Amino acid sequence: AFAEDTSTNRNLITNSAFNTIDVDVDPGLNIAKLEGYYRGMNALEVIRTGATGAAQIRFETKPVNHANRVSTGIMTEWKPATEADLLLLVTDFLDENFNRIDFKMCQVRPTNTMRLTTMDNLPVPEKAVYMLSHLEFANSNGELEFANPLMTLTKHQLPYRIDDLADQLTTDLPVINLVGDLSGMSKDNYKLLNFEYRNGSYHVEG
């Protein structure tokens, strides 16, 4: 049962930026805390090398409270050791004895910068009493940085970042966010930046 899983003390971290984190006891996992890693948010770095089988990073178990929809999200920077190495974001639905009765999952896309991965508008099974989300190394190795895992009893995981506050506004204006190093940039020396474009429910990044 999920609530009865045991872990070592080194794997339990609770602070203002994270819910409780419970990581499988796995000698291939190396964990470090990164202060102010992304836009002032603390992050955790998890490096898995030479390991086989699955390993989970689980977040706080929450009661369903009669909700019929749930959304989960997390900021991740995932660099797999090989193209075949997969990282999954999973939402688990548990019964009153904390046994899993259903789950939904999606693949976390490899990236060299922090990006948001969400699963929105997930139906909650009728018999679900608790739920939790977790990241899972699916028989895989690689380097992972992650920050601010959230689970909400709503159809969409918003607001999430400061840019997402625009979704609360009544204006129809889009929000464009550019992130990168502008030092030395001029009309003759261009720079490549990460961008996000939000306009209502439409979201593009690159």
mmCIF file of C-alpha atoms in Angstrom:
data_model
loop_
_atom_site.group_PDB
_atom_site.id
_atom_site.type_symbol
_atom_site.label_atom_id
_atom_site.label_comp_id
_atom_site.label_asym_id
_atom_site.label_seq_id
_atom_site.Cartn_x
_atom_site.Cartn_y
_atom_site.Cartn_z
ATOM 1 C CA ALA A 1 0.000 0.000 0.000
ATOM 2 C CA PHE A 2 1.312 3.438 -0.914
ATOM 3 C CA ALA A 3 0.864 5.029 2.524
ATOM 4 C CA GLU A 4 2.858 2.228 4.138
ATOM 5 C CA ASP A 5 5.882 2.454 1.842
ATOM 6 C CA THR A 6 9.116 2.952 3.761
ATOM 7 C CA SER A 7 12.111 5.042 2.806
ATOM 8 C CA THR A 8 15.308 6.313 4.350
ATOM 9 C CA ASN A 9 15.411 9.679 6.106
ATOM 10 C CA ARG A 10 17.689 11.124 3.446
ATOM 11 C CA ASN A 11 14.814 10.843 0.997
ATOM 12 C CA LEU A 12 12.278 12.912 2.938
ATOM 13 C CA ILE A 13 12.308 16.625 2.177
ATOM 14 C CA THR A 14 9.649 19.144 3.207
ATOM 15 C CA ASN A 15 9.907 22.905 2.722
ATOM 16 C CA SER A 16 7.914 25.790 1.343
ATOM 17 C CA ALA A 17 8.601 24.797 -2.251
ATOM 18 C CA PHE A 18 7.733 21.101 -2.024
ATOM 19 C CA ASN A 19 5.127 18.774 -0.689
ATOM 20 C CA THR A 20 6.441 15.717 1.140
ATOM 21 C CA ILE A 21 8.739 13.737 -1.120
ATOM 22 C CA ASP A 22 9.280 10.012 -0.696
ATOM 23 C CA VAL A 23 11.881 8.417 -2.939
ATOM 24 C CA ASP A 24 12.377 4.687 -3.348
ATOM 25 C CA VAL A 25 15.435 3.300 -1.594
ATOM 26 C CA ASP A 26 17.663 2.821 -4.626
ATOM 27 C CA PRO A 27 21.485 2.815 -4.490
ATOM 28 C CA GLY A 28 21.526 4.184 -8.037
ATOM 29 C CA LEU A 29 19.755 7.422 -7.031
ATOM 30 C CA ASN A 30 21.765 10.468 -5.985
ATOM 31 C CA ILE A 31 19.757 13.411 -4.649
ATOM 32 C CA ALA A 32 20.729 17.064 -4.134
ATOM 33 C CA LYS A 33 18.789 20.228 -3.341
ATOM 34 C CA LEU A 34 19.341 23.198 -5.659
ATOM 35 C CA GLU A 35 18.590 26.582 -4.080
ATOM 36 C CA GLY A 36 16.861 29.112 -6.366
ATOM 37 C CA TYR A 37 17.505 26.908 -9.398
ATOM 38 C CA TYR A 38 14.741 28.208 -11.674
ATOM 39 C CA ARG A 39 13.210 31.696 -11.457
ATOM 40 C CA GLY A 40 13.886 31.747 -7.727
ATOM 41 C CA MET A 41 12.293 28.337 -7.123
ATOM 42 C CA ASN A 42 14.200 25.659 -5.265
ATOM 43 C CA ALA A 43 14.610 22.399 -7.152
ATOM 44 C CA LEU A 44 15.739 18.870 -6.499
ATOM 45 C CA GLU A 45 18.295 17.128 -8.643
ATOM 46 C CA VAL A 46 18.044 13.363 -8.993
ATOM 47 C CA ILE A 47 20.712 11.500 -10.930
ATOM 48 C CA ARG A 48 20.216 7.801 -11.619
ATOM 49 C CA THR A 49 23.106 5.782 -13.020
ATOM 50 C CA GLY A 50 23.731 2.090 -13.577
ATOM 51 C CA ALA A 51 20.279 1.132 -12.322
ATOM 52 C CA THR A 52 17.637 -1.236 -13.643
ATOM 53 C CA GLY A 53 13.950 -1.577 -12.900
ATOM 54 C CA ALA A 54 11.557 1.200 -11.923
ATOM 55 C CA ALA A 55 12.125 3.837 -9.243
ATOM 56 C CA GLN A 56 9.558 6.349 -8.006
ATOM 57 C CA ILE A 57 9.622 9.853 -6.558
ATOM 58 C CA ARG A 58 6.260 10.165 -4.796
ATOM 59 C CA PHE A 59 4.541 13.313 -3.585
ATOM 60 C CA GLU A 60 2.053 13.925 -0.799
ATOM 61 C CA THR A 61 -1.049 11.720 -0.655
ATOM 62 C CA LYS A 62 -4.217 13.829 -0.715
ATOM 63 C CA PRO A 63 -7.886 12.996 -0.049
ATOM 64 C CA VAL A 64 -10.221 13.117 -3.031
ATOM 65 C CA ASN A 65 -12.944 14.942 -1.053
ATOM 66 C CA HIS A 66 -15.685 13.976 -3.523
ATOM 67 C CA ALA A 67 -13.919 15.677 -6.447
ATOM 68 C CA ASN A 68 -14.658 14.240 -9.875
ATOM 69 C CA ARG A 69 -11.729 15.852 -11.690
ATOM 70 C CA VAL A 70 -8.070 16.356 -10.802
ATOM 71 C CA SER A 71 -5.107 18.040 -12.497
ATOM 72 C CA THR A 72 -1.416 17.533 -11.765
ATOM 73 C CA GLY A 73 1.679 19.380 -12.918
ATOM 74 C CA ILE A 74 5.390 19.724 -12.289
ATOM 75 C CA MET A 75 8.373 21.683 -13.610
ATOM 76 C CA THR A 76 11.001 19.288 -14.976
ATOM 77 C CA GLU A 77 14.347 19.336 -16.727
ATOM 78 C CA TRP A 78 14.973 15.772 -17.900
ATOM 79 C CA LYS A 79 18.192 14.624 -19.582
ATOM 80 C CA PRO A 80 17.978 10.864 -20.230
ATOM 81 C CA ALA A 81 21.163 8.808 -20.439
ATOM 82 C CA THR A 82 19.987 7.368 -23.779
ATOM 83 C CA GLU A 83 17.064 8.040 -26.109
ATOM 84 C CA ALA A 84 15.407 4.855 -24.826
ATOM 85 C CA ASP A 85 15.337 6.043 -21.185
ATOM 86 C CA LEU A 86 11.853 7.207 -20.157
ATOM 87 C CA LEU A 87 10.572 9.369 -17.315
ATOM 88 C CA LEU A 88 6.855 9.254 -16.518
ATOM 89 C CA LEU A 89 4.504 11.553 -14.613
ATOM 90 C CA VAL A 90 1.850 9.348 -12.996
ATOM 91 C CA THR A 91 -1.321 10.179 -11.052
ATOM 92 C CA ASP A 92 -2.432 7.317 -8.784
ATOM 93 C CA PHE A 93 -5.932 6.824 -7.406
ATOM 94 C CA LEU A 94 -6.145 4.850 -4.152
ATOM 95 C CA ASP A 95 -8.914 3.191 -2.149
ATOM 96 C CA GLU A 96 -9.526 3.591 1.605
ATOM 97 C CA ASN A 97 -6.704 1.114 2.293
ATOM 98 C CA PHE A 98 -4.268 3.064 0.097
ATOM 99 C CA ASN A 99 -4.246 0.377 -2.591
ATOM 100 C CA ARG A 100 -4.033 1.650 -6.145
ATOM 101 C CA ILE A 101 -7.256 1.127 -8.091
ATOM 102 C CA ASP A 102 -6.404 3.187 -11.171
ATOM 103 C CA PHE A 103 -3.766 5.507 -12.603
ATOM 104 C CA LYS A 104 -3.085 7.896 -15.481
ATOM 105 C CA MET A 105 0.332 8.708 -16.876
ATOM 106 C CA CYS A 106 2.198 10.724 -19.466
ATOM 107 C CA GLN A 107 5.778 10.851 -20.661
ATOM 108 C CA VAL A 108 8.024 13.709 -19.523
ATOM 109 C CA ARG A 109 9.712 15.197 -22.578
ATOM 110 C CA PRO A 110 13.521 15.487 -22.539
ATOM 111 C CA THR A 111 14.676 19.103 -22.400
ATOM 112 C CA ASN A 112 17.712 21.189 -21.489
ATOM 113 C CA THR A 113 15.664 23.753 -19.593
ATOM 114 C CA MET A 114 12.827 23.689 -17.090
ATOM 115 C CA ARG A 115 9.407 23.138 -18.670
ATOM 116 C CA LEU A 116 5.933 22.462 -17.365
ATOM 117 C CA THR A 117 4.415 18.990 -17.703
ATOM 118 C CA THR A 118 0.710 18.707 -16.836
ATOM 119 C CA MET A 119 -2.097 16.203 -16.884
ATOM 120 C CA ASP A 120 -5.348 18.154 -16.885
ATOM 121 C CA ASN A 121 -8.967 17.183 -16.312
ATOM 122 C CA LEU A 122 -8.387 13.587 -15.201
ATOM 123 C CA PRO A 123 -11.566 11.728 -14.179
ATOM 124 C CA VAL A 124 -11.495 10.492 -10.568
ATOM 125 C CA PRO A 125 -12.686 6.875 -10.225
ATOM 126 C CA GLU A 126 -15.877 6.458 -8.223
ATOM 127 C CA LYS A 127 -14.237 4.371 -5.483
ATOM 128 C CA ALA A 128 -11.134 6.542 -5.119
ATOM 129 C CA VAL A 129 -10.578 7.954 -1.625
ATOM 130 C CA TYR A 130 -7.000 9.238 -1.959
ATOM 131 C CA MET A 131 -4.707 10.274 -4.772
ATOM 132 C CA LEU A 132 -1.063 11.107 -5.286
ATOM 133 C CA SER A 133 1.275 11.880 -8.154
ATOM 134 C CA HIS A 134 4.737 10.525 -8.743
ATOM 135 C CA LEU A 135 7.637 10.650 -11.168
ATOM 136 C CA GLU A 136 8.855 7.259 -12.309
ATOM 137 C CA PHE A 137 12.110 6.177 -13.861
ATOM 138 C CA ALA A 138 10.821 3.412 -16.131
ATOM 139 C CA ASN A 139 13.841 1.094 -16.143
ATOM 140 C CA SER A 140 15.827 4.196 -17.039
ATOM 141 C CA ASN A 141 18.793 6.340 -16.080
ATOM 142 C CA GLY A 142 19.511 10.020 -16.491
ATOM 143 C CA GLU A 143 19.625 13.429 -14.807
ATOM 144 C CA LEU A 144 16.449 15.081 -13.539
ATOM 145 C CA GLU A 145 15.826 18.483 -11.993
ATOM 146 C CA PHE A 146 12.294 19.198 -10.841
ATOM 147 C CA ALA A 147 10.409 21.876 -8.916
ATOM 148 C CA ASN A 148 6.994 22.740 -7.536
ATOM 149 C CA PRO A 149 4.896 19.589 -7.975
ATOM 150 C CA LEU A 150 1.210 20.458 -7.655
ATOM 151 C CA MET A 151 -2.090 18.597 -7.575
ATOM 152 C CA THR A 152 -5.408 20.426 -7.677
ATOM 153 C CA LEU A 153 -9.026 19.316 -7.623
ATOM 154 C CA THR A 154 -9.761 21.262 -10.792
ATOM 155 C CA LYS A 155 -10.032 20.667 -14.521
ATOM 156 C CA HIS A 156 -6.819 22.581 -15.274
ATOM 157 C CA GLN A 157 -3.527 23.061 -13.456
ATOM 158 C CA LEU A 158 -3.608 26.864 -13.191
ATOM 159 C CA PRO A 159 -2.312 29.256 -12.047
ATOM 160 C CA TYR A 160 1.117 27.641 -12.028
ATOM 161 C CA ARG A 161 3.872 30.143 -12.742
ATOM 162 C CA ILE A 162 3.868 33.911 -12.485
ATOM 163 C CA ASP A 163 3.104 34.078 -16.205
ATOM 164 C CA ASP A 164 -0.022 31.993 -15.654
ATOM 165 C CA LEU A 165 -1.531 34.789 -13.595
ATOM 166 C CA ALA A 166 -2.606 36.188 -16.940
ATOM 167 C CA ASP A 167 -5.198 33.406 -17.025
ATOM 168 C CA GLN A 168 -6.937 35.128 -14.115
ATOM 169 C CA LEU A 169 -7.192 38.453 -15.935
ATOM 170 C CA THR A 170 -10.195 39.656 -17.880
ATOM 171 C CA THR A 171 -8.083 40.982 -20.749
ATOM 172 C CA ASP A 172 -7.844 39.135 -24.061
ATOM 173 C CA LEU A 173 -4.225 40.125 -24.529
ATOM 174 C CA PRO A 174 -1.749 37.239 -24.920
ATOM 175 C CA VAL A 175 1.233 36.728 -22.628
ATOM 176 C CA ILE A 176 4.679 36.238 -24.177
ATOM 177 C CA ASN A 177 7.589 35.247 -21.931
ATOM 178 C CA LEU A 178 11.231 35.193 -23.119
ATOM 179 C CA VAL A 179 13.968 33.585 -21.008
ATOM 180 C CA GLY A 180 17.704 33.605 -21.750
ATOM 181 C CA ASP A 181 21.031 35.384 -21.496
ATOM 182 C CA LEU A 182 20.945 38.728 -23.311
ATOM 183 C CA SER A 183 24.504 39.771 -22.481
ATOM 184 C CA GLY A 184 26.427 40.906 -25.546
ATOM 185 C CA MET A 185 23.345 40.940 -27.752
ATOM 186 C CA SER A 186 23.303 43.522 -30.528
ATOM 187 C CA LYS A 187 21.955 43.991 -34.041
ATOM 188 C CA ASP A 188 24.973 42.009 -35.280
ATOM 189 C CA ASN A 189 25.089 39.405 -32.483
ATOM 190 C CA TYR A 190 21.856 37.497 -32.008
ATOM 191 C CA LYS A 191 20.896 35.268 -29.075
ATOM 192 C CA LEU A 192 18.671 32.213 -28.871
ATOM 193 C CA LEU A 193 15.976 32.460 -26.189
ATOM 194 C CA ASN A 194 13.358 30.118 -24.792
ATOM 195 C CA PHE A 195 9.860 31.465 -25.308
ATOM 196 C CA GLU A 196 6.357 30.812 -24.056
ATOM 197 C CA TYR A 197 3.181 32.158 -25.650
ATOM 198 C CA ARG A 198 -0.139 31.981 -23.794
ATOM 199 C CA ASN A 199 -3.500 33.171 -25.030
ATOM 200 C CA GLY A 200 -6.355 31.717 -23.031
ATOM 201 C CA SER A 201 -6.089 27.936 -23.273
ATOM 202 C CA TYR A 202 -3.619 28.144 -26.197
ATOM 203 C CA HIS A 203 -0.029 27.480 -25.143
ATOM 204 C CA VAL A 204 3.119 27.241 -27.286
ATOM 205 C CA GLU A 205 6.731 27.032 -26.154
ATOM 206 C CA GLY A 206 10.031 26.508 -27.891
#
